[in-house]
Amino acid sequence: PDLVRHALGRDRIRRKLRELYRKRRQALPKGIDLVVIARNSAATADWAALERAFTRLGGELARRYP
């Protein structure tokens, strides 16, 4: 199902991503703007998978923008 198109699914994903950002913002490079576009797989992903993806993103950004 296309959960990202429904308000309930979007809100659930938004809350999860905001919490991940709140917990891990210190690992992100300073002075960058971050835009996150959630895909349908994010709606069904468990918390651990989202954490791994966010950590991987933070590491990649830190390498690109030291």
PDB file of N, CA, C and O in Angstrom:
ATOM      1  N   PRO A   1       0.824  -1.197   0.000  1.00  0.00           N
ATOM      2  CA  PRO A   1       0.000   0.000   0.000  1.00  0.00           C
ATOM      3  C   PRO A   1       0.868   1.260   0.000  1.00  0.00           C
ATOM      4  O   PRO A   1       1.982   1.251   0.495  1.00  0.00           O
ATOM      5  N   ASP A   2       0.337   2.283  -0.524  1.00  0.00           N
ATOM      6  CA  ASP A   2       1.056   3.547  -0.638  1.00  0.00           C
ATOM      7  C   ASP A   2       0.784   4.394   0.594  1.00  0.00           C
ATOM      8  O   ASP A   2      -0.011   5.320   0.574  1.00  0.00           O
ATOM      9  N   LEU A   3       1.472   4.084   1.699  1.00  0.00           N
ATOM     10  CA  LEU A   3       1.206   4.746   2.975  1.00  0.00           C
ATOM     11  C   LEU A   3       1.675   6.193   3.017  1.00  0.00           C
ATOM     12  O   LEU A   3       1.163   6.985   3.794  1.00  0.00           O
ATOM     13  N   VAL A   4       2.657   6.537   2.186  1.00  0.00           N
ATOM     14  CA  VAL A   4       3.163   7.900   2.200  1.00  0.00           C
ATOM     15  C   VAL A   4       2.110   8.875   1.681  1.00  0.00           C
ATOM     16  O   VAL A   4       2.083  10.031   2.046  1.00  0.00           O
ATOM     17  N   ARG A   5       1.201   8.403   0.856  1.00  0.00           N
ATOM     18  CA  ARG A   5       0.163   9.270   0.298  1.00  0.00           C
ATOM     19  C   ARG A   5      -0.945   9.572   1.309  1.00  0.00           C
ATOM     20  O   ARG A   5      -1.691  10.517   1.126  1.00  0.00           O
ATOM     21  N   HIS A   6      -1.085   8.770   2.327  1.00  0.00           N
ATOM     22  CA  HIS A   6      -2.142   8.968   3.317  1.00  0.00           C
ATOM     23  C   HIS A   6      -1.606   9.768   4.505  1.00  0.00           C
ATOM     24  O   HIS A   6      -0.478   9.581   4.935  1.00  0.00           O
ATOM     25  N   ALA A   7      -2.421  10.641   5.036  1.00  0.00           N
ATOM     26  CA  ALA A   7      -1.996  11.544   6.112  1.00  0.00           C
ATOM     27  C   ALA A   7      -1.472  10.774   7.327  1.00  0.00           C
ATOM     28  O   ALA A   7      -0.462  11.159   7.913  1.00  0.00           O
ATOM     29  N   LEU A   8      -2.153   9.709   7.698  1.00  0.00           N
ATOM     30  CA  LEU A   8      -1.733   8.946   8.871  1.00  0.00           C
ATOM     31  C   LEU A   8      -0.329   8.366   8.668  1.00  0.00           C
ATOM     32  O   LEU A   8       0.520   8.438   9.546  1.00  0.00           O
ATOM     33  N   GLY A   9      -0.081   7.812   7.483  1.00  0.00           N
ATOM     34  CA  GLY A   9       1.241   7.266   7.179  1.00  0.00           C
ATOM     35  C   GLY A   9       2.308   8.339   7.155  1.00  0.00           C
ATOM     36  O   GLY A   9       3.398   8.163   7.686  1.00  0.00           O
ATOM     37  N   ARG A  10       2.001   9.488   6.525  1.00  0.00           N
ATOM     38  CA  ARG A  10       2.965  10.597   6.476  1.00  0.00           C
ATOM     39  C   ARG A  10       3.291  11.096   7.872  1.00  0.00           C
ATOM     40  O   ARG A  10       4.445  11.359   8.197  1.00  0.00           O
ATOM     41  N   ASP A  11       2.279  11.233   8.712  1.00  0.00           N
ATOM     42  CA  ASP A  11       2.505  11.723  10.073  1.00  0.00           C
ATOM     43  C   ASP A  11       3.366  10.756  10.876  1.00  0.00           C
ATOM     44  O   ASP A  11       4.240  11.174  11.627  1.00  0.00           O
ATOM     45  N   ARG A  12       3.126   9.488  10.717  1.00  0.00           N
ATOM     46  CA  ARG A  12       3.906   8.478  11.439  1.00  0.00           C
ATOM     47  C   ARG A  12       5.369   8.538  11.015  1.00  0.00           C
ATOM     48  O   ARG A  12       6.277   8.530  11.848  1.00  0.00           O
ATOM     49  N   ILE A  13       5.603   8.618   9.705  1.00  0.00           N
ATOM     50  CA  ILE A  13       6.976   8.711   9.204  1.00  0.00           C
ATOM     51  C   ILE A  13       7.629  10.003   9.678  1.00  0.00           C
ATOM     52  O   ILE A  13       8.786  10.017  10.105  1.00  0.00           O
ATOM     53  N   ARG A  14       6.899  11.092   9.615  1.00  0.00           N
ATOM     54  CA  ARG A  14       7.431  12.403  10.032  1.00  0.00           C
ATOM     55  C   ARG A  14       7.865  12.367  11.494  1.00  0.00           C
ATOM     56  O   ARG A  14       8.930  12.862  11.848  1.00  0.00           O
ATOM     57  N   ARG A  15       7.055  11.769  12.362  1.00  0.00           N
ATOM     58  CA  ARG A  15       7.413  11.680  13.780  1.00  0.00           C
ATOM     59  C   ARG A  15       8.685  10.857  13.979  1.00  0.00           C
ATOM     60  O   ARG A  15       9.563  11.222  14.766  1.00  0.00           O
ATOM     61  N   LYS A  16       8.792   9.749  13.281  1.00  0.00           N
ATOM     62  CA  LYS A  16       9.982   8.904  13.404  1.00  0.00           C
ATOM     63  C   LYS A  16      11.231   9.648  12.937  1.00  0.00           C
ATOM     64  O   LYS A  16      12.278   9.612  13.596  1.00  0.00           O
ATOM     65  N   LEU A  17      11.129  10.327  11.790  1.00  0.00           N
ATOM     66  CA  LEU A  17      12.292  11.032  11.257  1.00  0.00           C
ATOM     67  C   LEU A  17      12.695  12.208  12.138  1.00  0.00           C
ATOM     68  O   LEU A  17      13.886  12.471  12.323  1.00  0.00           O
ATOM     69  N   ARG A  18      11.730  12.898  12.693  1.00  0.00           N
ATOM     70  CA  ARG A  18      12.050  13.997  13.606  1.00  0.00           C
ATOM     71  C   ARG A  18      12.765  13.493  14.851  1.00  0.00           C
ATOM     72  O   ARG A  18      13.712  14.119  15.341  1.00  0.00           O
ATOM     73  N   GLU A  19      12.321  12.370  15.361  1.00  0.00           N
ATOM     74  CA  GLU A  19      12.964  11.796  16.546  1.00  0.00           C
ATOM     75  C   GLU A  19      14.392  11.355  16.220  1.00  0.00           C
ATOM     76  O   GLU A  19      15.309  11.576  17.014  1.00  0.00           O
ATOM     77  N   LEU A  20      14.590  10.740  15.064  1.00  0.00           N
ATOM     78  CA  LEU A  20      15.941  10.360  14.655  1.00  0.00           C
ATOM     79  C   LEU A  20      16.840  11.585  14.538  1.00  0.00           C
ATOM     80  O   LEU A  20      17.984  11.576  14.989  1.00  0.00           O
ATOM     81  N   TYR A  21      16.326  12.639  13.933  1.00  0.00           N
ATOM     82  CA  TYR A  21      17.106  13.862  13.800  1.00  0.00           C
ATOM     83  C   TYR A  21      17.444  14.431  15.169  1.00  0.00           C
ATOM     84  O   TYR A  21      18.578  14.828  15.426  1.00  0.00           O
ATOM     85  N   ARG A  22      16.476  14.465  16.065  1.00  0.00           N
ATOM     86  CA  ARG A  22      16.700  15.013  17.399  1.00  0.00           C
ATOM     87  C   ARG A  22      17.806  14.240  18.120  1.00  0.00           C
ATOM     88  O   ARG A  22      18.684  14.828  18.750  1.00  0.00           O
ATOM     89  N   LYS A  23      17.797  12.920  17.990  1.00  0.00           N
ATOM     90  CA  LYS A  23      18.781  12.103  18.682  1.00  0.00           C
ATOM     91  C   LYS A  23      20.173  12.162  18.053  1.00  0.00           C
ATOM     92  O   LYS A  23      21.168  11.983  18.731  1.00  0.00           O
ATOM     93  N   ARG A  24      20.246  12.394  16.753  1.00  0.00           N
ATOM     94  CA  ARG A  24      21.518  12.260  16.055  1.00  0.00           C
ATOM     95  C   ARG A  24      22.012  13.535  15.383  1.00  0.00           C
ATOM     96  O   ARG A  24      22.933  13.497  14.593  1.00  0.00           O
ATOM     97  N   ARG A  25      21.427  14.671  15.707  1.00  0.00           N
ATOM     98  CA  ARG A  25      21.833  15.905  15.017  1.00  0.00           C
ATOM     99  C   ARG A  25      23.276  16.301  15.303  1.00  0.00           C
ATOM    100  O   ARG A  25      23.906  16.936  14.482  1.00  0.00           O
ATOM    101  N   GLN A  26      23.833  15.914  16.448  1.00  0.00           N
ATOM    102  CA  GLN A  26      25.209  16.262  16.768  1.00  0.00           C
ATOM    103  C   GLN A  26      26.184  15.557  15.842  1.00  0.00           C
ATOM    104  O   GLN A  26      27.306  16.031  15.667  1.00  0.00           O
ATOM    105  N   ALA A  27      25.792  14.463  15.210  1.00  0.00           N
ATOM    106  CA  ALA A  27      26.678  13.738  14.299  1.00  0.00           C
ATOM    107  C   ALA A  27      26.666  14.327  12.889  1.00  0.00           C
ATOM    108  O   ALA A  27      27.514  13.979  12.076  1.00  0.00           O
ATOM    109  N   LEU A  28      25.733  15.214  12.613  1.00  0.00           N
ATOM    110  CA  LEU A  28      25.645  15.829  11.286  1.00  0.00           C
ATOM    111  C   LEU A  28      26.573  17.035  11.211  1.00  0.00           C
ATOM    112  O   LEU A  28      26.791  17.718  12.208  1.00  0.00           O
ATOM    113  N   PRO A  29      27.108  17.307  10.022  1.00  0.00           N
ATOM    114  CA  PRO A  29      27.973  18.485   9.869  1.00  0.00           C
ATOM    115  C   PRO A  29      27.207  19.774  10.148  1.00  0.00           C
ATOM    116  O   PRO A  29      26.013  19.865   9.863  1.00  0.00           O
ATOM    117  N   LYS A  30      27.890  20.753  10.679  1.00  0.00           N
ATOM    118  CA  LYS A  30      27.268  22.047  10.974  1.00  0.00           C
ATOM    119  C   LYS A  30      27.122  22.854   9.688  1.00  0.00           C
ATOM    120  O   LYS A  30      27.934  22.740   8.779  1.00  0.00           O
ATOM    121  N   GLY A  31      26.077  23.650   9.616  1.00  0.00           N
ATOM    122  CA  GLY A  31      25.903  24.580   8.513  1.00  0.00           C
ATOM    123  C   GLY A  31      25.304  24.005   7.249  1.00  0.00           C
ATOM    124  O   GLY A  31      25.396  24.619   6.197  1.00  0.00           O
ATOM    125  N   ILE A  32      24.706  22.822   7.317  1.00  0.00           N
ATOM    126  CA  ILE A  32      24.061  22.275   6.130  1.00  0.00           C
ATOM    127  C   ILE A  32      22.553  22.262   6.343  1.00  0.00           C
ATOM    128  O   ILE A  32      22.068  22.240   7.476  1.00  0.00           O
ATOM    129  N   ASP A  33      21.824  22.313   5.260  1.00  0.00           N
ATOM    130  CA  ASP A  33      20.378  22.140   5.295  1.00  0.00           C
ATOM    131  C   ASP A  33      20.088  20.710   4.878  1.00  0.00           C
ATOM    132  O   ASP A  33      20.668  20.198   3.922  1.00  0.00           O
ATOM    133  N   LEU A  34      19.202  20.066   5.593  1.00  0.00           N
ATOM    134  CA  LEU A  34      18.895  18.665   5.333  1.00  0.00           C
ATOM    135  C   LEU A  34      17.435  18.549   4.924  1.00  0.00           C
ATOM    136  O   LEU A  34      16.546  18.969   5.665  1.00  0.00           O
ATOM    137  N   VAL A  35      17.199  18.004   3.742  1.00  0.00           N
ATOM    138  CA  VAL A  35      15.847  17.753   3.254  1.00  0.00           C
ATOM    139  C   VAL A  35      15.704  16.251   3.113  1.00  0.00           C
ATOM    140  O   VAL A  35      16.485  15.612   2.414  1.00  0.00           O
ATOM    141  N   VAL A  36      14.706  15.678   3.770  1.00  0.00           N
ATOM    142  CA  VAL A  36      14.494  14.238   3.737  1.00  0.00           C
ATOM    143  C   VAL A  36      13.192  13.961   3.002  1.00  0.00           C
ATOM    144  O   VAL A  36      12.151  14.533   3.333  1.00  0.00           O
ATOM    145  N   ILE A  37      13.272  13.101   2.006  1.00  0.00           N
ATOM    146  CA  ILE A  37      12.088  12.686   1.260  1.00  0.00           C
ATOM    147  C   ILE A  37      11.866  11.213   1.577  1.00  0.00           C
ATOM    148  O   ILE A  37      12.693  10.366   1.242  1.00  0.00           O
ATOM    149  N   ALA A  38      10.763  10.917   2.229  1.00  0.00           N
ATOM    150  CA  ALA A  38      10.476   9.545   2.640  1.00  0.00           C
ATOM    151  C   ALA A  38       9.862   8.771   1.479  1.00  0.00           C
ATOM    152  O   ALA A  38       8.982   9.260   0.788  1.00  0.00           O
ATOM    153  N   ARG A  39      10.332   7.573   1.303  1.00  0.00           N
ATOM    154  CA  ARG A  39       9.780   6.671   0.299  1.00  0.00           C
ATOM    155  C   ARG A  39       8.813   5.724   0.983  1.00  0.00           C
ATOM    156  O   ARG A  39       8.751   5.636   2.203  1.00  0.00           O
ATOM    157  N   ASN A  40       8.057   4.985   0.188  1.00  0.00           N
ATOM    158  CA  ASN A  40       7.078   4.062   0.743  1.00  0.00           C
ATOM    159  C   ASN A  40       7.718   3.034   1.672  1.00  0.00           C
ATOM    160  O   ASN A  40       7.108   2.610   2.646  1.00  0.00           O
ATOM    161  N   SER A  41       8.947   2.644   1.399  1.00  0.00           N
ATOM    162  CA  SER A  41       9.607   1.650   2.245  1.00  0.00           C
ATOM    163  C   SER A  41       9.825   2.177   3.655  1.00  0.00           C
ATOM    164  O   SER A  41       9.908   1.401   4.610  1.00  0.00           O
ATOM    165  N   ALA A  42       9.907   3.500   3.822  1.00  0.00           N
ATOM    166  CA  ALA A  42      10.076   4.075   5.159  1.00  0.00           C
ATOM    167  C   ALA A  42       8.842   3.845   6.016  1.00  0.00           C
ATOM    168  O   ALA A  42       8.935   3.740   7.232  1.00  0.00           O
ATOM    169  N   ALA A  43       7.689   3.757   5.393  1.00  0.00           N
ATOM    170  CA  ALA A  43       6.448   3.575   6.147  1.00  0.00           C
ATOM    171  C   ALA A  43       6.380   2.200   6.800  1.00  0.00           C
ATOM    172  O   ALA A  43       5.777   2.048   7.863  1.00  0.00           O
ATOM    173  N   THR A  44       7.018   1.217   6.196  1.00  0.00           N
ATOM    174  CA  THR A  44       6.948  -0.137   6.745  1.00  0.00           C
ATOM    175  C   THR A  44       8.259  -0.555   7.421  1.00  0.00           C
ATOM    176  O   THR A  44       8.331  -1.643   7.975  1.00  0.00           O
ATOM    177  N   ALA A  45       9.274   0.301   7.377  1.00  0.00           N
ATOM    178  CA  ALA A  45      10.565  -0.039   7.977  1.00  0.00           C
ATOM    179  C   ALA A  45      10.474   0.005   9.499  1.00  0.00           C
ATOM    180  O   ALA A  45       9.750   0.817  10.062  1.00  0.00           O
ATOM    181  N   ASP A  46      11.217  -0.881  10.145  1.00  0.00           N
ATOM    182  CA  ASP A  46      11.245  -0.851  11.606  1.00  0.00           C
ATOM    183  C   ASP A  46      12.224   0.226  12.071  1.00  0.00           C
ATOM    184  O   ASP A  46      12.979   0.802  11.283  1.00  0.00           O
ATOM    185  N   TRP A  47      12.197   0.502  13.361  1.00  0.00           N
ATOM    186  CA  TRP A  47      13.004   1.582  13.936  1.00  0.00           C
ATOM    187  C   TRP A  47      14.490   1.354  13.698  1.00  0.00           C
ATOM    188  O   TRP A  47      15.221   2.275  13.353  1.00  0.00           O
ATOM    189  N   ALA A  48      14.960   0.129  13.849  1.00  0.00           N
ATOM    190  CA  ALA A  48      16.385  -0.173  13.679  1.00  0.00           C
ATOM    191  C   ALA A  48      16.839   0.111  12.253  1.00  0.00           C
ATOM    192  O   ALA A  48      17.940   0.634  12.042  1.00  0.00           O
ATOM    193  N   ALA A  49      16.027  -0.213  11.270  1.00  0.00           N
ATOM    194  CA  ALA A  49      16.388   0.045   9.873  1.00  0.00           C
ATOM    195  C   ALA A  49      16.469   1.545   9.606  1.00  0.00           C
ATOM    196  O   ALA A  49      17.373   2.008   8.900  1.00  0.00           O
ATOM    197  N   LEU A  50      15.538   2.317  10.161  1.00  0.00           N
ATOM    198  CA  LEU A  50      15.582   3.761   9.986  1.00  0.00           C
ATOM    199  C   LEU A  50      16.814   4.355  10.662  1.00  0.00           C
ATOM    200  O   LEU A  50      17.454   5.255  10.112  1.00  0.00           O
ATOM    201  N   GLU A  51      17.168   3.845  11.840  1.00  0.00           N
ATOM    202  CA  GLU A  51      18.366   4.321  12.533  1.00  0.00           C
ATOM    203  C   GLU A  51      19.622   4.037  11.720  1.00  0.00           C
ATOM    204  O   GLU A  51      20.499   4.896  11.607  1.00  0.00           O
ATOM    205  N   ARG A  52      19.718   2.839  11.154  1.00  0.00           N
ATOM    206  CA  ARG A  52      20.886   2.486  10.342  1.00  0.00           C
ATOM    207  C   ARG A  52      20.993   3.412   9.131  1.00  0.00           C
ATOM    208  O   ARG A  52      22.076   3.899   8.799  1.00  0.00           O
ATOM    209  N   ALA A  53      19.875   3.659   8.474  1.00  0.00           N
ATOM    210  CA  ALA A  53      19.882   4.532   7.292  1.00  0.00           C
ATOM    211  C   ALA A  53      20.286   5.952   7.673  1.00  0.00           C
ATOM    212  O   ALA A  53      21.073   6.594   6.965  1.00  0.00           O
ATOM    213  N   PHE A  54      19.779   6.452   8.789  1.00  0.00           N
ATOM    214  CA  PHE A  54      20.103   7.814   9.214  1.00  0.00           C
ATOM    215  C   PHE A  54      21.565   7.916   9.624  1.00  0.00           C
ATOM    216  O   PHE A  54      22.236   8.893   9.310  1.00  0.00           O
ATOM    217  N   THR A  55      22.078   6.898  10.291  1.00  0.00           N
ATOM    218  CA  THR A  55      23.485   6.877  10.687  1.00  0.00           C
ATOM    219  C   THR A  55      24.382   6.835   9.455  1.00  0.00           C
ATOM    220  O   THR A  55      25.393   7.540   9.384  1.00  0.00           O
ATOM    221  N   ARG A  56      24.014   6.025   8.476  1.00  0.00           N
ATOM    222  CA  ARG A  56      24.773   5.939   7.231  1.00  0.00           C
ATOM    223  C   ARG A  56      24.765   7.292   6.511  1.00  0.00           C
ATOM    224  O   ARG A  56      25.796   7.758   6.023  1.00  0.00           O
ATOM    225  N   LEU A  57      23.611   7.947   6.483  1.00  0.00           N
ATOM    226  CA  LEU A  57      23.499   9.269   5.870  1.00  0.00           C
ATOM    227  C   LEU A  57      24.399  10.277   6.593  1.00  0.00           C
ATOM    228  O   LEU A  57      25.111  11.046   5.957  1.00  0.00           O
ATOM    229  N   GLY A  58      24.378  10.257   7.917  1.00  0.00           N
ATOM    230  CA  GLY A  58      25.211  11.169   8.694  1.00  0.00           C
ATOM    231  C   GLY A  58      26.686  10.963   8.422  1.00  0.00           C
ATOM    232  O   GLY A  58      27.446  11.924   8.280  1.00  0.00           O
ATOM    233  N   GLY A  59      27.112   9.720   8.321  1.00  0.00           N
ATOM    234  CA  GLY A  59      28.508   9.421   8.026  1.00  0.00           C
ATOM    235  C   GLY A  59      28.915   9.902   6.643  1.00  0.00           C
ATOM    236  O   GLY A  59      29.997  10.471   6.456  1.00  0.00           O
ATOM    237  N   GLU A  60      28.042   9.697   5.682  1.00  0.00           N
ATOM    238  CA  GLU A  60      28.342  10.140   4.318  1.00  0.00           C
ATOM    239  C   GLU A  60      28.418  11.668   4.248  1.00  0.00           C
ATOM    240  O   GLU A  60      29.310  12.223   3.610  1.00  0.00           O
ATOM    241  N   LEU A  61      27.491  12.353   4.909  1.00  0.00           N
ATOM    242  CA  LEU A  61      27.523  13.811   4.914  1.00  0.00           C
ATOM    243  C   LEU A  61      28.763  14.340   5.618  1.00  0.00           C
ATOM    244  O   LEU A  61      29.359  15.331   5.189  1.00  0.00           O
ATOM    245  N   ALA A  62      29.166  13.687   6.716  1.00  0.00           N
ATOM    246  CA  ALA A  62      30.364  14.114   7.448  1.00  0.00           C
ATOM    247  C   ALA A  62      31.613  13.975   6.593  1.00  0.00           C
ATOM    248  O   ALA A  62      32.526  14.798   6.675  1.00  0.00           O
ATOM    249  N   ARG A  63      31.672  12.927   5.753  1.00  0.00           N
ATOM    250  CA  ARG A  63      32.819  12.758   4.847  1.00  0.00           C
ATOM    251  C   ARG A  63      32.815  13.815   3.750  1.00  0.00           C
ATOM    252  O   ARG A  63      33.857  14.333   3.371  1.00  0.00           O
ATOM    253  N   ARG A  64      31.654  14.137   3.245  1.00  0.00           N
ATOM    254  CA  ARG A  64      31.559  15.105   2.140  1.00  0.00           C
ATOM    255  C   ARG A  64      31.738  16.548   2.603  1.00  0.00           C
ATOM    256  O   ARG A  64      32.252  17.387   1.876  1.00  0.00           O
ATOM    257  N   TYR A  65      31.258  16.844   3.798  1.00  0.00           N
ATOM    258  CA  TYR A  65      31.286  18.216   4.323  1.00  0.00           C
ATOM    259  C   TYR A  65      31.942  18.236   5.696  1.00  0.00           C
ATOM    260  O   TYR A  65      31.255  18.350   6.710  1.00  0.00           O
ATOM    261  N   PRO A  66      33.270  18.144   5.739  1.00  0.00           N
ATOM    262  CA  PRO A  66      33.953  18.090   7.043  1.00  0.00           C
ATOM    263  C   PRO A  66      33.892  19.391   7.814  1.00  0.00           C
ATOM    264  O   PRO A  66      33.673  20.438   7.324  1.00  0.00           O
TER     265      PRO A  66
END
